[in-house]
PDB file of C-alpha atoms in Angstrom:
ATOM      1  CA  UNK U   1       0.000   0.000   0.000  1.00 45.00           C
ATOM      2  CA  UNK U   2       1.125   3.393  -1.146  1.00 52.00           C
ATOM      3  CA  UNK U   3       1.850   6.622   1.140  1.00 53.00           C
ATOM      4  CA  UNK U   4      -1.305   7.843  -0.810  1.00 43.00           C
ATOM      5  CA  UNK U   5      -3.443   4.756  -0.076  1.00 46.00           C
ATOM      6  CA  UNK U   6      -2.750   5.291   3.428  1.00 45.00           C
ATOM      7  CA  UNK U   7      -3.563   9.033   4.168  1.00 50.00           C
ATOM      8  CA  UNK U   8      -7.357   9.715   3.707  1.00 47.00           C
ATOM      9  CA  UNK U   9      -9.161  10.425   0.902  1.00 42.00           C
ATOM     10  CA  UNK U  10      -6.334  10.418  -1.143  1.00 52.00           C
ATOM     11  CA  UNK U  11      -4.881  13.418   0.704  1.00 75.00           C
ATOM     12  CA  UNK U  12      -1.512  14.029   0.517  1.00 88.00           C
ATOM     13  CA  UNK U  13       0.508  12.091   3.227  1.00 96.00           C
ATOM     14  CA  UNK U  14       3.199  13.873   5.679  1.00 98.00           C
ATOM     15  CA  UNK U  15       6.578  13.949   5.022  1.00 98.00           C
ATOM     16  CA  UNK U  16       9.340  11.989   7.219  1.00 98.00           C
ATOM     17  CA  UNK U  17      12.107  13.386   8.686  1.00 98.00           C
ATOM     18  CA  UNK U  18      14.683  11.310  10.105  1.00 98.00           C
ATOM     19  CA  UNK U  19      17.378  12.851  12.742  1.00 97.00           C
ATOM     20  CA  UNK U  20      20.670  11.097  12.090  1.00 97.00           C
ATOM     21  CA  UNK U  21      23.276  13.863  12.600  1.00 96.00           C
ATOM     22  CA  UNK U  22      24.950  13.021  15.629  1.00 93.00           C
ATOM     23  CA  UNK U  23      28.723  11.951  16.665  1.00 91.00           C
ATOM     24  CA  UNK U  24      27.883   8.946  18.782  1.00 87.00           C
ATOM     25  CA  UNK U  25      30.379  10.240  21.060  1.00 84.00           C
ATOM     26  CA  UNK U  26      29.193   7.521  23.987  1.00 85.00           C
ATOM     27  CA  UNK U  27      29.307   5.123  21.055  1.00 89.00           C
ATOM     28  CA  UNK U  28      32.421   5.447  19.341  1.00 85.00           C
ATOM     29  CA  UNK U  29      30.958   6.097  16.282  1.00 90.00           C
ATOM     30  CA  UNK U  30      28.317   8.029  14.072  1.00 93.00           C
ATOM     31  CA  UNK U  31      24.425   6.100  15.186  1.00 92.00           C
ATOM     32  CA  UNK U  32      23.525   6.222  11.266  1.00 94.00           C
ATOM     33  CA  UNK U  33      25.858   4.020  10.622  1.00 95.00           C
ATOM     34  CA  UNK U  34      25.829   1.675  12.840  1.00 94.00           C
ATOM     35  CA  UNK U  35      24.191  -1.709  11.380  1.00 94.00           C
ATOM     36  CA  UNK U  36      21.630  -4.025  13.181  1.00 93.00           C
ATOM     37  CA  UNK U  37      20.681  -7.042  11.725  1.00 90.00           C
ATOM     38  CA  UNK U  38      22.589  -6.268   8.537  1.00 93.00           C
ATOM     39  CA  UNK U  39      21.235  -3.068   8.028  1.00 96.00           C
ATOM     40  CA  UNK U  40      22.474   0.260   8.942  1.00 97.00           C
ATOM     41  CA  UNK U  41      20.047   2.129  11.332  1.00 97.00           C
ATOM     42  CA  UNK U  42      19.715   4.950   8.796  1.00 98.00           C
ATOM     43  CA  UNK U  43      17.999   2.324   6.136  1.00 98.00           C
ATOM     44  CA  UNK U  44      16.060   1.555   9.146  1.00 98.00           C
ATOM     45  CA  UNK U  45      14.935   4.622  10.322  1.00 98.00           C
ATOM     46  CA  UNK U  46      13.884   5.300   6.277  1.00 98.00           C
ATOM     47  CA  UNK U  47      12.202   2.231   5.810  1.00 98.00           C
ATOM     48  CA  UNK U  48      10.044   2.339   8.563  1.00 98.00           C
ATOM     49  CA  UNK U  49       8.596   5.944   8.058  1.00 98.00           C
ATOM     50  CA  UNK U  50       8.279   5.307   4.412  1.00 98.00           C
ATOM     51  CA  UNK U  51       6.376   2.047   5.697  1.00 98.00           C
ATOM     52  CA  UNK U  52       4.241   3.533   7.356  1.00 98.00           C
ATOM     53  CA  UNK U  53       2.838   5.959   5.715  1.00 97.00           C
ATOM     54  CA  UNK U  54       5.412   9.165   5.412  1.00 98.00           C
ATOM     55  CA  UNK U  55       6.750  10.564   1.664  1.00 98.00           C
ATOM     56  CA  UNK U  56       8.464  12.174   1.203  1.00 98.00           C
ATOM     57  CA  UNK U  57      11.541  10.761   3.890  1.00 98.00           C
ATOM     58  CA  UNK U  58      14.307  12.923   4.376  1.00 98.00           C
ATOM     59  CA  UNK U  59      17.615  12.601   6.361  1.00 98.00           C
ATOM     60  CA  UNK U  60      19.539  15.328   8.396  1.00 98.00           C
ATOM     61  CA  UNK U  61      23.304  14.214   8.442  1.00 97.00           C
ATOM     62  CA  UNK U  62      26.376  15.786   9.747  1.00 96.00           C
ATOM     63  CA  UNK U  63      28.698  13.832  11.349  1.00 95.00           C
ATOM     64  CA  UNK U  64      28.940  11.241   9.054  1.00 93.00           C
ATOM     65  CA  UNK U  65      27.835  11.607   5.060  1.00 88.00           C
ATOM     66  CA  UNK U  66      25.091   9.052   4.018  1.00 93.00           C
ATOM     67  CA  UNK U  67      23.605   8.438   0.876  1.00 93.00           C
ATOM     68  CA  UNK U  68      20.131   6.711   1.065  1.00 95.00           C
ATOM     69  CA  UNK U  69      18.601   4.986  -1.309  1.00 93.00           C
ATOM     70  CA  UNK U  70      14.596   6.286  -0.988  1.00 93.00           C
ATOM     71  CA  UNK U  71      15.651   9.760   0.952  1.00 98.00           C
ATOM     72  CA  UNK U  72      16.764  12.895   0.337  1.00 98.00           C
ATOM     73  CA  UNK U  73      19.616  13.817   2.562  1.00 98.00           C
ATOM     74  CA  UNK U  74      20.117  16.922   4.134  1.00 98.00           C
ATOM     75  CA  UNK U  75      23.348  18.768   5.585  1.00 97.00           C
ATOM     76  CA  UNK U  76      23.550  20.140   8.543  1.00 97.00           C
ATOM     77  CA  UNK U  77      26.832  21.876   9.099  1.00 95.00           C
ATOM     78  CA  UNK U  78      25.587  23.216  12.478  1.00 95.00           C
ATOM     79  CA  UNK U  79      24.746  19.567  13.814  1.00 95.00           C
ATOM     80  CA  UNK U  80      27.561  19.668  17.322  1.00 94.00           C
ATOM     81  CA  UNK U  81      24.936  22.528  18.648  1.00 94.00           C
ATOM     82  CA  UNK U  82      22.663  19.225  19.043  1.00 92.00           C
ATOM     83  CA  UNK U  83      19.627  17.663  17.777  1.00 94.00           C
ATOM     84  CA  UNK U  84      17.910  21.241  17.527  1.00 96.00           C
ATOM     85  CA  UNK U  85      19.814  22.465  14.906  1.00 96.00           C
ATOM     86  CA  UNK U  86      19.101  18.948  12.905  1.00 97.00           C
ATOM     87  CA  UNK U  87      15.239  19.204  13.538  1.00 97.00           C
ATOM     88  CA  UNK U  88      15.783  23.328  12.412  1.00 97.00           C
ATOM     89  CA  UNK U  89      17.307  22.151   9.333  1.00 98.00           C
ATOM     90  CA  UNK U  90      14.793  18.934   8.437  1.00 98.00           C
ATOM     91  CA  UNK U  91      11.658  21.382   8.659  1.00 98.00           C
ATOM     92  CA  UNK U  92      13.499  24.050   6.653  1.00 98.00           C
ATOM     93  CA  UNK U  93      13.982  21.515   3.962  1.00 98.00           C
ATOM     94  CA  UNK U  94      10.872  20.541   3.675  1.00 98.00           C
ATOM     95  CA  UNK U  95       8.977  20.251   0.126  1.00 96.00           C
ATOM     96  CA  UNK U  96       6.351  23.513  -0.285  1.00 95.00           C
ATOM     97  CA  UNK U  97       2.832  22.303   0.979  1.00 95.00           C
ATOM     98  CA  UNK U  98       4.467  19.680   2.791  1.00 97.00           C
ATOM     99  CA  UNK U  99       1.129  19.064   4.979  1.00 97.00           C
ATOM    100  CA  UNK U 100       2.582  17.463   8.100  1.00 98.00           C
ATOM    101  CA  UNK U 101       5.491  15.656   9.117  1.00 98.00           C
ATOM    102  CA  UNK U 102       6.307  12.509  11.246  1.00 98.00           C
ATOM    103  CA  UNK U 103       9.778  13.467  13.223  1.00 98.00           C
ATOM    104  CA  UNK U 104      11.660   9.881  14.005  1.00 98.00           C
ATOM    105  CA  UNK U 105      15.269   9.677  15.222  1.00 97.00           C
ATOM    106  CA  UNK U 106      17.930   7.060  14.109  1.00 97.00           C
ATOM    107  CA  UNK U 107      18.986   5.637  17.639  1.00 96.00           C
ATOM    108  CA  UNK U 108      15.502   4.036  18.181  1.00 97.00           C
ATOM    109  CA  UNK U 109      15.434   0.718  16.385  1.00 96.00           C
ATOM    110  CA  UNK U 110      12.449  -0.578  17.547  1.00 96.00           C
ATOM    111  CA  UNK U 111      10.163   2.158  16.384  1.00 98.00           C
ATOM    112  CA  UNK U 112       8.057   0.481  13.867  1.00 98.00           C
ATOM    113  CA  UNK U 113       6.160   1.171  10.846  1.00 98.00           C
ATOM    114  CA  UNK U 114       2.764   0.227  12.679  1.00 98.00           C
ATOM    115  CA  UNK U 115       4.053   3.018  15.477  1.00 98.00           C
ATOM    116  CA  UNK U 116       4.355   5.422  12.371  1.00 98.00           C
ATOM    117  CA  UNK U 117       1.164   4.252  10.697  1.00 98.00           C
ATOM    118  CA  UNK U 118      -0.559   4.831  13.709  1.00 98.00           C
ATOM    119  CA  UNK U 119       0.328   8.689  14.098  1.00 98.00           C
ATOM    120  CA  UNK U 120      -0.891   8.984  10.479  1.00 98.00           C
ATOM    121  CA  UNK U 121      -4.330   7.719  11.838  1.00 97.00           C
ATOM    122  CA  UNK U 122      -4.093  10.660  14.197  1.00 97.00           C
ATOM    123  CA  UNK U 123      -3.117  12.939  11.947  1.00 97.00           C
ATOM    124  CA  UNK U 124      -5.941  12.069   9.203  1.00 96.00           C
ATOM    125  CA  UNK U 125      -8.410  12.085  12.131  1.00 96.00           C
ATOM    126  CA  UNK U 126      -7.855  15.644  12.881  1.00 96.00           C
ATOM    127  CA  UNK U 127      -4.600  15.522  15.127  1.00 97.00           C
ATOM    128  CA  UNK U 128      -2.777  18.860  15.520  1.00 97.00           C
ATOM    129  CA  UNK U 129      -0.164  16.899  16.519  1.00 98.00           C
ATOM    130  CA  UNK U 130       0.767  13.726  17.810  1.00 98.00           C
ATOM    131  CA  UNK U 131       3.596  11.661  20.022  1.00 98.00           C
ATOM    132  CA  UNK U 132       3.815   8.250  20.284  1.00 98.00           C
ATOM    133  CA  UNK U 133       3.311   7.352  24.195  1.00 98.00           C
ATOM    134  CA  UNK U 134       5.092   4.356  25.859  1.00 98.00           C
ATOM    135  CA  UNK U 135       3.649   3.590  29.177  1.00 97.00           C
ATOM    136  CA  UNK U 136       1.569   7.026  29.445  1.00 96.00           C
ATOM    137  CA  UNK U 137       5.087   8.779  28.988  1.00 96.00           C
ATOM    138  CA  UNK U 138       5.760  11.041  25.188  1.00 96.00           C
ATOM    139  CA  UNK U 139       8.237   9.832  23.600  1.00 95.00           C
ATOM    140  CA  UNK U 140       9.206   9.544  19.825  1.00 96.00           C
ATOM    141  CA  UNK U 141       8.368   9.604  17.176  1.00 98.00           C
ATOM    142  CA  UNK U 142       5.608  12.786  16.849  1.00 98.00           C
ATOM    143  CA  UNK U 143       3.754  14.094  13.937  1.00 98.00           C
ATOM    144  CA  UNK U 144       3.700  18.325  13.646  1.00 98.00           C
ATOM    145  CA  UNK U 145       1.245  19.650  11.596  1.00 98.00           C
ATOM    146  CA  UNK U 146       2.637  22.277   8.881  1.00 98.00           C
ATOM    147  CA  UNK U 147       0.621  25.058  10.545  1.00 97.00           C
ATOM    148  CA  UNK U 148       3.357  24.718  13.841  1.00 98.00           C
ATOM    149  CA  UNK U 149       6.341  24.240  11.435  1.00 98.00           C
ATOM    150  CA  UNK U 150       7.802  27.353  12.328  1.00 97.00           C
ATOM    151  CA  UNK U 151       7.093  27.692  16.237  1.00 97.00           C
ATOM    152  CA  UNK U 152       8.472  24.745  16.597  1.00 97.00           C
ATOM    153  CA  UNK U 153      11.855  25.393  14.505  1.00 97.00           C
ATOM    154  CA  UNK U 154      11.730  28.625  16.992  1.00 95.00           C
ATOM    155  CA  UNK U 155      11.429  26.616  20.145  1.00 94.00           C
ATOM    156  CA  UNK U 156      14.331  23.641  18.858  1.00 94.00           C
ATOM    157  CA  UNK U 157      17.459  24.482  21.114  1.00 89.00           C
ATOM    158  CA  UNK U 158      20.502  22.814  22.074  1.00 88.00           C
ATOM    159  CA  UNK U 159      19.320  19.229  22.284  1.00 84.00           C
ATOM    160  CA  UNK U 160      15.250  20.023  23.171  1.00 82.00           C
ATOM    161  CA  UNK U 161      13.974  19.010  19.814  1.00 87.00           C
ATOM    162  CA  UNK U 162      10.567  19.471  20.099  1.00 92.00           C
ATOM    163  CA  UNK U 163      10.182  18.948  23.630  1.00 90.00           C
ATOM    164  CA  UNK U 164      10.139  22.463  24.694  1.00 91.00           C
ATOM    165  CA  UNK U 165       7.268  23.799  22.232  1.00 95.00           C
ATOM    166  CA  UNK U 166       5.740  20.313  23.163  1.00 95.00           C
ATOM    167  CA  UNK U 167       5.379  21.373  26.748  1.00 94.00           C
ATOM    168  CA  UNK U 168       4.518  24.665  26.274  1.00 95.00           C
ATOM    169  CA  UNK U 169       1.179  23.328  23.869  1.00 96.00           C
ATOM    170  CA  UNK U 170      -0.170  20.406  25.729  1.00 96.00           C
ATOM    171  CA  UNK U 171      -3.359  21.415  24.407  1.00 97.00           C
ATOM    172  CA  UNK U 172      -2.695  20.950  20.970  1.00 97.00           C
ATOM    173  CA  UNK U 173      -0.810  17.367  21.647  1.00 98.00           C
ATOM    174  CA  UNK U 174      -2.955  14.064  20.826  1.00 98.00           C
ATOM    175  CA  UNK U 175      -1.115  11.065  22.359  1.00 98.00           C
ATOM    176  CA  UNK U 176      -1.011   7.752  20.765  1.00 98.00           C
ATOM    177  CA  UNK U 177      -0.404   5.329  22.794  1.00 98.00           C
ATOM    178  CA  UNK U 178       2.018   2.554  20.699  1.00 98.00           C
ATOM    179  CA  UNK U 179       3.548   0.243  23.612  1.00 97.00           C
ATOM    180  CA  UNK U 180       1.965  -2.912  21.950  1.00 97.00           C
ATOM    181  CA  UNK U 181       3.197  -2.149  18.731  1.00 98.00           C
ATOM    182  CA  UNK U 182       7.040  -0.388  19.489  1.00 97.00           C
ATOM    183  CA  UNK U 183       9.807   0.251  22.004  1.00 96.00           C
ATOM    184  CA  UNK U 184      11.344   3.357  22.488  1.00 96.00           C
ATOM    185  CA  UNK U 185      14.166   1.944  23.640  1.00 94.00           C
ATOM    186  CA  UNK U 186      17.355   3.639  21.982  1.00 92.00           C
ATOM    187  CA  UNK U 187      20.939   2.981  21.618  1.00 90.00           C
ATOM    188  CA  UNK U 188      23.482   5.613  23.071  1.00 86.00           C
ATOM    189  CA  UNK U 189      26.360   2.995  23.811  1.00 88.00           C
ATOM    190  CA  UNK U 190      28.362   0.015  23.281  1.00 82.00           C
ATOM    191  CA  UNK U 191      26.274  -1.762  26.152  1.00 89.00           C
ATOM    192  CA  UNK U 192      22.654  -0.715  24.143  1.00 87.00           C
ATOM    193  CA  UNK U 193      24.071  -1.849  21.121  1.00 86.00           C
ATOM    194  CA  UNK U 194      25.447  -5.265  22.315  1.00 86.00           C
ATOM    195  CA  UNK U 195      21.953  -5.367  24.377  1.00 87.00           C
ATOM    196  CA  UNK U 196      20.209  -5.188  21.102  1.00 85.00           C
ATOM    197  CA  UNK U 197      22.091  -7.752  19.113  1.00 74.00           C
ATOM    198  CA  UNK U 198      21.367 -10.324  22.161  1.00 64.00           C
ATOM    199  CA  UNK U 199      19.225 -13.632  20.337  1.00 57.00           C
ATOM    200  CA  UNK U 200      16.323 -12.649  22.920  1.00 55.00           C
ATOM    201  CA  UNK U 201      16.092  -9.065  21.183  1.00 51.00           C
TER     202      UNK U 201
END
């Protein structure tokens, strides 16, 4: 099923944007590139949004250059002020009349397409915007309507993301809950990574 077939009526589907600009300095090495189960969490990250519903995907790099097949890629020379300046330069980049967007990040692996699909759902039913929930508690990913594009760019400092204009808005937040269908569980070290390659993962 098509991006199309998925948003309603035919409407035009968001976009995805996919944060993969960090060092990985707890890591050793740049997140995007990292692979898990033979594939690098950047083709990941873009599968799953386009998956579930998101076109089209693009990818804020910096510390390491990517190509990826299915995404456009954008540079973000500013990305050691932190994820702000990544989610400044993903909105920026966005196509004209880009509707909405579905913001993901490339350190959580077990963010699904179903997760994705189901803040599409939101969105086509009227959602402002929407974050995923994992036990009652926002987490990522979260779907911005075009409409808060620019407060939120405004609000995106240091490593806040969207957190701050988040918290500022709770009345414009719908939260989906998606703990049966993803984990927000992310990897930040060698210890997460090894804890994700473990046969029981």
């Amino acid at each position: 099923m098509t991006a199309k077939e998925l948003s309603r009526h035919g409407a035009e589907p968001p976009a995805g944007l996919l944060l993969a600009a960090g060092e990985g300095s707890r890591l050793g090495r740049p997140k995007a590139l990292v692979e898990l189960d033979g594939e690098r969490l950047v083709d990941r990250g873009v599968r799953t949004l386009r998956d579930g519903g998101c076109a089209p995907v693009l990818v804020v790099a910096g510390a390491a250059q990517v190509e990826v097949i299915g995404a456009v890629v954008v540079p973000n020379p500013d990305w050691r002020d932190g994820m702000g300046s990544s989610l400044r330069a993903g909105l920026a980049a966005l196509p004209p009349g880009c509707p909405a967007v579905v913001v993901a990040l490339v350190d959580q692996p077990r963010v699904t397409a179903a997760a994705i699909a189901l803040l599409v759902a939101a969105y086509d039913a009227g959602a402002e915007i929407a974050v995923a929930t994992y036990g009652g508690a926002p987490r990522n990913p979260v779907l911005l309507r075009a409409e808060h594009f620019a407060a939120v760019a405004e609000a995106a400092v240091g490593d806040m993301g969207a957190r701050g204009f988040l918290r500022a808005h709770p009345d414009l937040v719908t939260r989906v809950p998606c703990d049966d269908v993803a984990s927000p569980d992310d990897i930040d070290t060698p210890e997460d990574l090894a804890a994700f390659t473990r046969p029981d993962r």
